[in-house]
Amino acid sequence: MVYTRKSPALFIIGLIMLGIWGLQEASILSAYIAHLGGTKYKYAGEIATVPLYFGIFSAVAGAWQWLGRHREGHFDYYLSTAAGAMFILLIAMLVRWFVAPEIAVGSKALGEIGDTGKHLHTILGLNYVVLGILSGIIIVNVFRIPRWAENGVRLSRLGLKTGVILLGTLYSAAELKNLGGLSIVMIGFFVLGSVGLVLWLGARMKVPSSMGGVLSAGMGVCGVSATVAAAPVVQAKSVEIAYTIGTILLWGVGCMFVFPIVGHLLDMSHVQFGAWAGTGILNSAQVAGAALAYQPDGIETLKVAEIFNITRVLILPVIVLWLAVWYVKREDLQTAQVNVGRVAFEKFPIFVLGFILLFALSTTGVFAPANHYKGKYFGNTVASGFKQENLLKPGQIALLKEESVKVQRQDRKQTLQRLIDNGKVMSIEDDDILRGLINANVVSREANKVLKKAHKAVRHTAKKIKAFRDWVTWLFAFGLVGLGMQITVSSMRQAGGQPAIIGGIVGAVKAVLSLLVVILLISETV
Amino acid sequence: MNKKETEFDRGTVLSIFSSDRREDLMALVLALVIALVVYLAY
């Protein structure tokens, strides 16, 4: 089978990308960028480089696909994915650089919604991540994926997994030390509880063991991947896998849109929301989607959510083993031999090992000096990167003085006083205490903004870490647009019947209980 | 789903790779290449 379609599509995509770059270079986009935010518009740097490189690649590969002669083989198979991959990337570019900022401009024009202090697009999470997935869903359900793009769309999961592995470069040992224990306890409880609840409900509602087994893995661990991993263990039929995936996608897509809205309404901190999303949302991609939707301009929420998500993924082999033993007992397959070691080896996700490998490399300081916390380092002198214009202004200091009466904890009071006296954060310990104060939401919103400004002024990002962040953001954006292209109305309709009822009950219980646990137990910077 | 599966004689419905493990390994290789590029270029 020859996979390359003789089509000018990829060549045209290349020209469009080069056109975007050219318009930016010729300053023709300046007026439009001023409309989208002017100096606050963050993507001018990306537009100056990304479409140039990918535009050249697309134009060259596109000319070959359009005019060349193609034979069956590895070269044809893998290069044929370029059209679909660049199609996804172009959508991600357009949505991130133009569509999402345009919607934000329109939303801001409407004013803040009620007492929330937030605009409509923030509350609904209408950012480039959600809009990218929506674009994918619209394309696949309204227009169909073009034939020339079909093979490349199957690269989206590779993008997500690569993003997860690279995320390992953005963790420090201190973060995992603090968050790991909490995530293990929470995830352990909710994963085992969800699997157990699905199996129990499945038995009560008399669904087949294979159906209950595969649904429990999907609902408990990490969605589609877990479903695929557990399916052969419980000898699930293809229709049961489809039902499970349909249930997970329906529930997961709903959660991805609803979680950020609830998070904004409850004014949850990044850590709280990350922990909740990483625990309560089923599928890895949708965890990332919700986290990025909640905080599109930063990666703190995503990092917390992914630690919880990774912890959950790590439990997959345990669940697979549990299901293997449960299924054999349930079906009374006395003759079947379950090799525990072999099942664990075969089902362990390698990309999780990759994440751990890059985390280990990052911890050694190979990417950034060891004192660069979270890839950022503390510096409150000019020599260490502090800019004098970032000293707090008299009005800001007066506001902090006024708000300081609300602060009860002694260490926070003293730290705040030092900030007021010096106009800048004086030590890394002070900075950590101030971050705790910010996350606790003790002072007013305006005062919190001043504290955040003071915090940002003494934190400087390492260049390598910034580059890794950009890669992770783009890989996730790519993967999630592609994910949208795999969500068909028919796959969601397949969630009908008992699996959907069981999935709905377990998903709702997990979401609500994990929200309560997060709000009760997590209130500080972790 | 079966109809969709017949459209590709290589890989699966969700991936161009024949198995999850192969896709994981490719993701690992890709990530290491990107890490090396970032390490050398910045």
PDB file of N, CA and C in Angstrom, chain A residues 1 3 73-74 77-78 81 147 150-151 154-155 157-158 161-162 165-166 224-225 228 238 242 345-351 354 357-358 366-367 463-464 467-468 471 475 486, chain B:
ATOM      1  N   MET A   1       0.846  -1.196   0.000  1.00  0.00           N
ATOM      2  CA  MET A   1       0.000   0.000   0.000  1.00  0.00           C
ATOM      3  C   MET A   1       0.889   1.256   0.000  1.00  0.00           C
ATOM      4  N   TYR A   3       1.147   5.076   0.833  1.00  0.00           N
ATOM      5  CA  TYR A   3       0.423   5.982   1.736  1.00  0.00           C
ATOM      6  C   TYR A   3       0.427   7.438   1.269  1.00  0.00           C
ATOM      7  N   GLY A  73       6.854   1.435   0.923  1.00  0.00           N
ATOM      8  CA  GLY A  73       8.048   1.210   1.751  1.00  0.00           C
ATOM      9  C   GLY A  73       8.057   2.113   2.967  1.00  0.00           C
ATOM     10  N   HIS A  74       9.122   1.977   3.782  1.00  0.00           N
ATOM     11  CA  HIS A  74       9.215   2.762   5.012  1.00  0.00           C
ATOM     12  C   HIS A  74       9.239   4.266   4.725  1.00  0.00           C
ATOM     13  N   TYR A  77       5.854   5.458   3.876  1.00  0.00           N
ATOM     14  CA  TYR A  77       4.954   5.350   5.032  1.00  0.00           C
ATOM     15  C   TYR A  77       5.177   6.494   6.028  1.00  0.00           C
ATOM     16  N   TYR A  78       6.449   6.711   6.399  1.00  0.00           N
ATOM     17  CA  TYR A  78       6.710   7.711   7.436  1.00  0.00           C
ATOM     18  C   TYR A  78       6.626   9.147   6.904  1.00  0.00           C
ATOM     19  N   THR A  81       3.226  10.894   6.681  1.00  0.00           N
ATOM     20  CA  THR A  81       2.602  11.471   7.883  1.00  0.00           C
ATOM     21  C   THR A  81       2.819  12.984   7.955  1.00  0.00           C
ATOM     22  N   ARG A 147      -8.154  12.994   3.191  1.00  0.00           N
ATOM     23  CA  ARG A 147      -7.455  11.718   2.986  1.00  0.00           C
ATOM     24  C   ARG A 147      -5.943  11.888   3.142  1.00  0.00           C
ATOM     25  N   GLU A 150      -4.882  11.829   6.888  1.00  0.00           N
ATOM     26  CA  GLU A 150      -5.293  10.749   7.797  1.00  0.00           C
ATOM     27  C   GLU A 150      -4.123  10.061   8.490  1.00  0.00           C
ATOM     28  N   ASN A 151      -3.072   9.756   7.720  1.00  0.00           N
ATOM     29  CA  ASN A 151      -1.957   9.026   8.337  1.00  0.00           C
ATOM     30  C   ASN A 151      -1.249   9.877   9.398  1.00  0.00           C
ATOM     31  N   ARG A 154      -2.492  10.232  13.087  1.00  0.00           N
ATOM     32  CA  ARG A 154      -2.145   9.147  14.020  1.00  0.00           C
ATOM     33  C   ARG A 154      -0.828   9.422  14.761  1.00  0.00           C
ATOM     34  N   LEU A 155      -0.208  10.575  14.504  1.00  0.00           N
ATOM     35  CA  LEU A 155       1.013  10.941  15.240  1.00  0.00           C
ATOM     36  C   LEU A 155       0.724  11.708  16.528  1.00  0.00           C
ATOM     37  N   ARG A 157      -0.737  11.041  19.367  1.00  0.00           N
ATOM     38  CA  ARG A 157      -0.418  10.403  20.655  1.00  0.00           C
ATOM     39  C   ARG A 157       1.087  10.358  20.879  1.00  0.00           C
ATOM     40  N   LEU A 158       1.846  10.215  19.779  1.00  0.00           N
ATOM     41  CA  LEU A 158       3.315  10.257  19.892  1.00  0.00           C
ATOM     42  C   LEU A 158       3.742  11.630  20.418  1.00  0.00           C
ATOM     43  N   LYS A 161       3.019  11.760  24.178  1.00  0.00           N
ATOM     44  CA  LYS A 161       3.966  10.960  24.972  1.00  0.00           C
ATOM     45  C   LYS A 161       5.342  11.626  25.008  1.00  0.00           C
ATOM     46  N   THR A 162       5.778  12.170  23.874  1.00  0.00           N
ATOM     47  CA  THR A 162       7.068  12.869  23.846  1.00  0.00           C
ATOM     48  C   THR A 162       7.019  14.066  24.791  1.00  0.00           C
ATOM     49  N   ILE A 165       7.427  12.871  28.353  1.00  0.00           N
ATOM     50  CA  ILE A 165       8.830  12.521  28.662  1.00  0.00           C
ATOM     51  C   ILE A 165       9.639  13.800  28.901  1.00  0.00           C
ATOM     52  N   LEU A 166       9.490  14.777  27.999  1.00  0.00           N
ATOM     53  CA  LEU A 166      10.260  16.023  28.139  1.00  0.00           C
ATOM     54  C   LEU A 166       9.865  16.820  29.371  1.00  0.00           C
ATOM     55  N   VAL A 224      -7.661   5.986  27.837  1.00  0.00           N
ATOM     56  CA  VAL A 224      -7.556   5.144  26.649  1.00  0.00           C
ATOM     57  C   VAL A 224      -6.349   4.201  26.717  1.00  0.00           C
ATOM     58  N   SER A 225      -5.203   4.709  27.176  1.00  0.00           N
ATOM     59  CA  SER A 225      -4.009   3.859  27.253  1.00  0.00           C
ATOM     60  C   SER A 225      -4.256   2.667  28.173  1.00  0.00           C
ATOM     61  N   VAL A 228      -6.542   0.137  26.544  1.00  0.00           N
ATOM     62  CA  VAL A 228      -5.826  -0.668  25.554  1.00  0.00           C
ATOM     63  C   VAL A 228      -4.920  -1.683  26.248  1.00  0.00           C
ATOM     64  N   SER A 238     -13.757  -6.196  20.896  1.00  0.00           N
ATOM     65  CA  SER A 238     -13.508  -4.863  20.327  1.00  0.00           C
ATOM     66  C   SER A 238     -14.661  -3.903  20.620  1.00  0.00           C
ATOM     67  N   ALA A 242     -14.463  -0.327  22.418  1.00  0.00           N
ATOM     68  CA  ALA A 242     -15.054   0.879  21.830  1.00  0.00           C
ATOM     69  C   ALA A 242     -16.015   1.543  22.809  1.00  0.00           C
ATOM     70  N   PHE A 345       6.128  -6.699  33.075  1.00  0.00           N
ATOM     71  CA  PHE A 345       7.143  -6.245  32.113  1.00  0.00           C
ATOM     72  C   PHE A 345       6.492  -5.777  30.815  1.00  0.00           C
ATOM     73  N   GLU A 346       5.516  -6.541  30.347  1.00  0.00           N
ATOM     74  CA  GLU A 346       4.909  -6.226  29.056  1.00  0.00           C
ATOM     75  C   GLU A 346       4.038  -4.977  29.102  1.00  0.00           C
ATOM     76  N   LYS A 347       3.424  -4.714  30.244  1.00  0.00           N
ATOM     77  CA  LYS A 347       2.466  -3.607  30.309  1.00  0.00           C
ATOM     78  C   LYS A 347       3.062  -2.310  30.830  1.00  0.00           C
ATOM     79  N   PHE A 348       4.300  -2.360  31.331  1.00  0.00           N
ATOM     80  CA  PHE A 348       4.852  -1.131  31.903  1.00  0.00           C
ATOM     81  C   PHE A 348       5.109  -0.115  30.796  1.00  0.00           C
ATOM     82  N   PRO A 349       4.534   1.085  30.910  1.00  0.00           N
ATOM     83  CA  PRO A 349       4.706   2.078  29.844  1.00  0.00           C
ATOM     84  C   PRO A 349       6.122   2.661  29.826  1.00  0.00           C
ATOM     85  N   ILE A 350       6.807   2.467  28.713  1.00  0.00           N
ATOM     86  CA  ILE A 350       8.196   2.910  28.569  1.00  0.00           C
ATOM     87  C   ILE A 350       8.312   4.431  28.677  1.00  0.00           C
ATOM     88  N   PHE A 351       7.273   5.147  28.205  1.00  0.00           N
ATOM     89  CA  PHE A 351       7.398   6.602  28.238  1.00  0.00           C
ATOM     90  C   PHE A 351       7.468   7.132  29.666  1.00  0.00           C
ATOM     91  N   GLY A 354      11.007   7.022  30.476  1.00  0.00           N
ATOM     92  CA  GLY A 354      11.650   8.166  29.831  1.00  0.00           C
ATOM     93  C   GLY A 354      11.502   9.420  30.673  1.00  0.00           C
ATOM     94  N   LEU A 357      13.835   9.128  33.510  1.00  0.00           N
ATOM     95  CA  LEU A 357      15.216   9.301  33.052  1.00  0.00           C
ATOM     96  C   LEU A 357      15.558  10.788  32.919  1.00  0.00           C
ATOM     97  N   LEU A 358      14.693  11.543  32.252  1.00  0.00           N
ATOM     98  CA  LEU A 358      14.974  12.964  32.062  1.00  0.00           C
ATOM     99  C   LEU A 358      14.874  13.737  33.376  1.00  0.00           C
ATOM    100  N   VAL A 366      22.382  18.992  34.899  1.00  0.00           N
ATOM    101  CA  VAL A 366      22.966  19.044  33.563  1.00  0.00           C
ATOM    102  C   VAL A 366      22.289  20.107  32.688  1.00  0.00           C
ATOM    103  N   PHE A 367      21.018  20.370  32.933  1.00  0.00           N
ATOM    104  CA  PHE A 367      20.302  21.358  32.117  1.00  0.00           C
ATOM    105  C   PHE A 367      20.338  22.756  32.727  1.00  0.00           C
ATOM    106  N   LYS A 463      17.647  29.570  30.459  1.00  0.00           N
ATOM    107  CA  LYS A 463      17.328  29.505  29.035  1.00  0.00           C
ATOM    108  C   LYS A 463      16.978  28.096  28.576  1.00  0.00           C
ATOM    109  N   LYS A 464      17.748  27.118  29.053  1.00  0.00           N
ATOM    110  CA  LYS A 464      17.473  25.729  28.634  1.00  0.00           C
ATOM    111  C   LYS A 464      16.082  25.300  29.084  1.00  0.00           C
ATOM    112  N   ALA A 467      13.458  26.730  26.941  1.00  0.00           N
ATOM    113  CA  ALA A 467      13.367  26.009  25.659  1.00  0.00           C
ATOM    114  C   ALA A 467      12.584  24.709  25.841  1.00  0.00           C
ATOM    115  N   PHE A 468      12.845  24.000  26.952  1.00  0.00           N
ATOM    116  CA  PHE A 468      12.102  22.758  27.204  1.00  0.00           C
ATOM    117  C   PHE A 468      10.605  23.054  27.387  1.00  0.00           C
ATOM    118  N   TRP A 471       9.010  23.528  24.044  1.00  0.00           N
ATOM    119  CA  TRP A 471       8.833  22.242  23.361  1.00  0.00           C
ATOM    120  C   TRP A 471       7.632  21.483  23.926  1.00  0.00           C
ATOM    121  N   LEU A 475       4.341  20.423  21.869  1.00  0.00           N
ATOM    122  CA  LEU A 475       4.025  18.993  21.701  1.00  0.00           C
ATOM    123  C   LEU A 475       2.626  18.678  22.221  1.00  0.00           C
ATOM    124  N   GLN A 486      -9.725  12.847  16.643  1.00  0.00           N
ATOM    125  CA  GLN A 486     -10.094  11.441  16.844  1.00  0.00           C
ATOM    126  C   GLN A 486     -11.383  11.297  17.642  1.00  0.00           C
TER     127      GLN A 486
ATOM    128  N   MET B   1     -15.578   1.057  13.853  1.00  0.00           N
ATOM    129  CA  MET B   1     -14.165   0.949  14.227  1.00  0.00           C
ATOM    130  C   MET B   1     -13.432  -0.022  13.282  1.00  0.00           C
ATOM    131  N   ASN B   2     -14.123  -1.146  12.977  1.00  0.00           N
ATOM    132  CA  ASN B   2     -13.504  -2.114  12.085  1.00  0.00           C
ATOM    133  C   ASN B   2     -13.269  -1.528  10.695  1.00  0.00           C
ATOM    134  N   LYS B   3     -14.267  -0.706  10.259  1.00  0.00           N
ATOM    135  CA  LYS B   3     -14.142  -0.089   8.944  1.00  0.00           C
ATOM    136  C   LYS B   3     -12.892   0.798   8.918  1.00  0.00           C
ATOM    137  N   LYS B   4     -12.694   1.538  10.034  1.00  0.00           N
ATOM    138  CA  LYS B   4     -11.562   2.445  10.129  1.00  0.00           C
ATOM    139  C   LYS B   4     -10.253   1.650  10.103  1.00  0.00           C
ATOM    140  N   GLU B   5     -10.245   0.508  10.815  1.00  0.00           N
ATOM    141  CA  GLU B   5      -9.028  -0.281  10.910  1.00  0.00           C
ATOM    142  C   GLU B   5      -8.546  -0.760   9.536  1.00  0.00           C
ATOM    143  N   THR B   6      -9.486  -0.992   8.628  1.00  0.00           N
ATOM    144  CA  THR B   6      -9.095  -1.533   7.330  1.00  0.00           C
ATOM    145  C   THR B   6      -8.422  -0.468   6.464  1.00  0.00           C
ATOM    146  N   GLU B   7      -8.501   0.803   6.876  1.00  0.00           N
ATOM    147  CA  GLU B   7      -7.900   1.853   6.071  1.00  0.00           C
ATOM    148  C   GLU B   7      -6.380   1.879   6.180  1.00  0.00           C
ATOM    149  N   PHE B   8      -5.821   1.289   7.213  1.00  0.00           N
ATOM    150  CA  PHE B   8      -4.371   1.250   7.383  1.00  0.00           C
ATOM    151  C   PHE B   8      -3.919  -0.201   7.480  1.00  0.00           C
ATOM    152  N   ASP B   9      -2.955  -0.570   6.656  1.00  0.00           N
ATOM    153  CA  ASP B   9      -2.447  -1.933   6.803  1.00  0.00           C
ATOM    154  C   ASP B   9      -1.220  -1.968   7.706  1.00  0.00           C
ATOM    155  N   ARG B  10      -0.816  -0.796   8.228  1.00  0.00           N
ATOM    156  CA  ARG B  10       0.282  -0.740   9.200  1.00  0.00           C
ATOM    157  C   ARG B  10      -0.192   0.103  10.385  1.00  0.00           C
ATOM    158  N   GLY B  11       0.310  -0.228  11.577  1.00  0.00           N
ATOM    159  CA  GLY B  11      -0.052   0.539  12.760  1.00  0.00           C
ATOM    160  C   GLY B  11      -1.453   0.206  13.254  1.00  0.00           C
ATOM    161  N   THR B  12      -1.962   1.082  14.120  1.00  0.00           N
ATOM    162  CA  THR B  12      -3.305   0.894  14.666  1.00  0.00           C
ATOM    163  C   THR B  12      -4.153   2.118  14.332  1.00  0.00           C
ATOM    164  N   VAL B  13      -5.404   2.110  14.789  1.00  0.00           N
ATOM    165  CA  VAL B  13      -6.291   3.241  14.500  1.00  0.00           C
ATOM    166  C   VAL B  13      -5.723   4.543  15.074  1.00  0.00           C
ATOM    167  N   LEU B  14      -5.101   4.443  16.250  1.00  0.00           N
ATOM    168  CA  LEU B  14      -4.642   5.650  16.943  1.00  0.00           C
ATOM    169  C   LEU B  14      -3.160   5.958  16.751  1.00  0.00           C
ATOM    170  N   SER B  15      -2.431   5.078  16.102  1.00  0.00           N
ATOM    171  CA  SER B  15      -0.986   5.286  16.014  1.00  0.00           C
ATOM    172  C   SER B  15      -0.418   4.709  14.721  1.00  0.00           C
ATOM    173  N   ILE B  16       0.673   5.320  14.236  1.00  0.00           N
ATOM    174  CA  ILE B  16       1.307   4.761  13.040  1.00  0.00           C
ATOM    175  C   ILE B  16       2.195   3.577  13.419  1.00  0.00           C
ATOM    176  N   PHE B  17       2.360   3.348  14.723  1.00  0.00           N
ATOM    177  CA  PHE B  17       3.221   2.257  15.171  1.00  0.00           C
ATOM    178  C   PHE B  17       2.396   1.013  15.485  1.00  0.00           C
ATOM    179  N   SER B  18       3.048  -0.135  15.366  1.00  0.00           N
ATOM    180  CA  SER B  18       2.306  -1.390  15.485  1.00  0.00           C
ATOM    181  C   SER B  18       1.930  -1.722  16.924  1.00  0.00           C
ATOM    182  N   SER B  19       2.618  -1.128  17.900  1.00  0.00           N
ATOM    183  CA  SER B  19       2.290  -1.430  19.297  1.00  0.00           C
ATOM    184  C   SER B  19       2.553  -0.209  20.167  1.00  0.00           C
ATOM    185  N   ASP B  20       1.951  -0.208  21.354  1.00  0.00           N
ATOM    186  CA  ASP B  20       2.164   0.872  22.320  1.00  0.00           C
ATOM    187  C   ASP B  20       3.640   0.977  22.687  1.00  0.00           C
ATOM    188  N   ARG B  21       4.275  -0.195  22.827  1.00  0.00           N
ATOM    189  CA  ARG B  21       5.677  -0.197  23.263  1.00  0.00           C
ATOM    190  C   ARG B  21       6.576   0.466  22.225  1.00  0.00           C
ATOM    191  N   ARG B  22       6.321   0.172  20.952  1.00  0.00           N
ATOM    192  CA  ARG B  22       7.128   0.780  19.897  1.00  0.00           C
ATOM    193  C   ARG B  22       6.899   2.302  19.875  1.00  0.00           C
ATOM    194  N   GLU B  23       5.654   2.703  20.059  1.00  0.00           N
ATOM    195  CA  GLU B  23       5.357   4.139  20.091  1.00  0.00           C
ATOM    196  C   GLU B  23       6.057   4.799  21.281  1.00  0.00           C
ATOM    197  N   ASP B  24       6.041   4.108  22.428  1.00  0.00           N
ATOM    198  CA  ASP B  24       6.736   4.622  23.617  1.00  0.00           C
ATOM    199  C   ASP B  24       8.216   4.800  23.339  1.00  0.00           C
ATOM    200  N   LEU B  25       8.818   3.796  22.694  1.00  0.00           N
ATOM    201  CA  LEU B  25      10.251   3.865  22.407  1.00  0.00           C
ATOM    202  C   LEU B  25      10.565   5.014  21.445  1.00  0.00           C
ATOM    203  N   MET B  26       9.713   5.196  20.439  1.00  0.00           N
ATOM    204  CA  MET B  26       9.927   6.293  19.495  1.00  0.00           C
ATOM    205  C   MET B  26       9.794   7.646  20.202  1.00  0.00           C
ATOM    206  N   ALA B  27       8.817   7.723  21.106  1.00  0.00           N
ATOM    207  CA  ALA B  27       8.646   8.965  21.875  1.00  0.00           C
ATOM    208  C   ALA B  27       9.890   9.226  22.720  1.00  0.00           C
ATOM    209  N   LEU B  28      10.451   8.160  23.279  1.00  0.00           N
ATOM    210  CA  LEU B  28      11.658   8.288  24.098  1.00  0.00           C
ATOM    211  C   LEU B  28      12.835   8.776  23.246  1.00  0.00           C
ATOM    212  N   VAL B  29      13.004   8.175  22.070  1.00  0.00           N
ATOM    213  CA  VAL B  29      14.097   8.580  21.170  1.00  0.00           C
ATOM    214  C   VAL B  29      13.926  10.041  20.769  1.00  0.00           C
ATOM    215  N   LEU B  30      12.710  10.398  20.377  1.00  0.00           N
ATOM    216  CA  LEU B  30      12.418  11.769  19.952  1.00  0.00           C
ATOM    217  C   LEU B  30      12.709  12.762  21.087  1.00  0.00           C
ATOM    218  N   ALA B  31      12.275  12.408  22.286  1.00  0.00           N
ATOM    219  CA  ALA B  31      12.488  13.288  23.444  1.00  0.00           C
ATOM    220  C   ALA B  31      13.981  13.458  23.724  1.00  0.00           C
ATOM    221  N   LEU B  32      14.742  12.366  23.614  1.00  0.00           N
ATOM    222  CA  LEU B  32      16.180  12.454  23.871  1.00  0.00           C
ATOM    223  C   LEU B  32      16.881  13.299  22.810  1.00  0.00           C
ATOM    224  N   VAL B  33      16.428  13.188  21.564  1.00  0.00           N
ATOM    225  CA  VAL B  33      17.002  14.022  20.492  1.00  0.00           C
ATOM    226  C   VAL B  33      16.729  15.498  20.777  1.00  0.00           C
ATOM    227  N   ILE B  34      15.475  15.805  21.155  1.00  0.00           N
ATOM    228  CA  ILE B  34      15.120  17.200  21.470  1.00  0.00           C
ATOM    229  C   ILE B  34      15.958  17.692  22.661  1.00  0.00           C
ATOM    230  N   ALA B  35      16.105  16.826  23.677  1.00  0.00           N
ATOM    231  CA  ALA B  35      16.888  17.205  24.866  1.00  0.00           C
ATOM    232  C   ALA B  35      18.335  17.511  24.471  1.00  0.00           C
ATOM    233  N   LEU B  36      18.887  16.705  23.569  1.00  0.00           N
ATOM    234  CA  LEU B  36      20.265  16.911  23.127  1.00  0.00           C
ATOM    235  C   LEU B  36      20.395  18.237  22.367  1.00  0.00           C
ATOM    236  N   VAL B  37      19.423  18.499  21.500  1.00  0.00           N
ATOM    237  CA  VAL B  37      19.439  19.747  20.727  1.00  0.00           C
ATOM    238  C   VAL B  37      19.379  20.954  21.671  1.00  0.00           C
ATOM    239  N   VAL B  38      18.477  20.893  22.630  1.00  0.00           N
ATOM    240  CA  VAL B  38      18.345  21.998  23.598  1.00  0.00           C
ATOM    241  C   VAL B  38      19.640  22.142  24.401  1.00  0.00           C
ATOM    242  N   TYR B  39      20.206  21.017  24.815  1.00  0.00           N
ATOM    243  CA  TYR B  39      21.435  21.030  25.614  1.00  0.00           C
ATOM    244  C   TYR B  39      22.578  21.696  24.847  1.00  0.00           C
ATOM    245  N   LEU B  40      22.680  21.385  23.547  1.00  0.00           N
ATOM    246  CA  LEU B  40      23.783  21.916  22.750  1.00  0.00           C
ATOM    247  C   LEU B  40      23.534  23.351  22.270  1.00  0.00           C
ATOM    248  N   ALA B  41      22.269  23.685  22.026  1.00  0.00           N
ATOM    249  CA  ALA B  41      21.969  24.971  21.385  1.00  0.00           C
ATOM    250  C   ALA B  41      21.777  26.130  22.361  1.00  0.00           C
ATOM    251  N   TYR B  42      21.487  25.835  23.630  1.00  0.00           N
ATOM    252  CA  TYR B  42      21.199  26.939  24.565  1.00  0.00           C
ATOM    253  C   TYR B  42      22.264  27.044  25.657  1.00  0.00           C
TER     254      TYR B  42
END
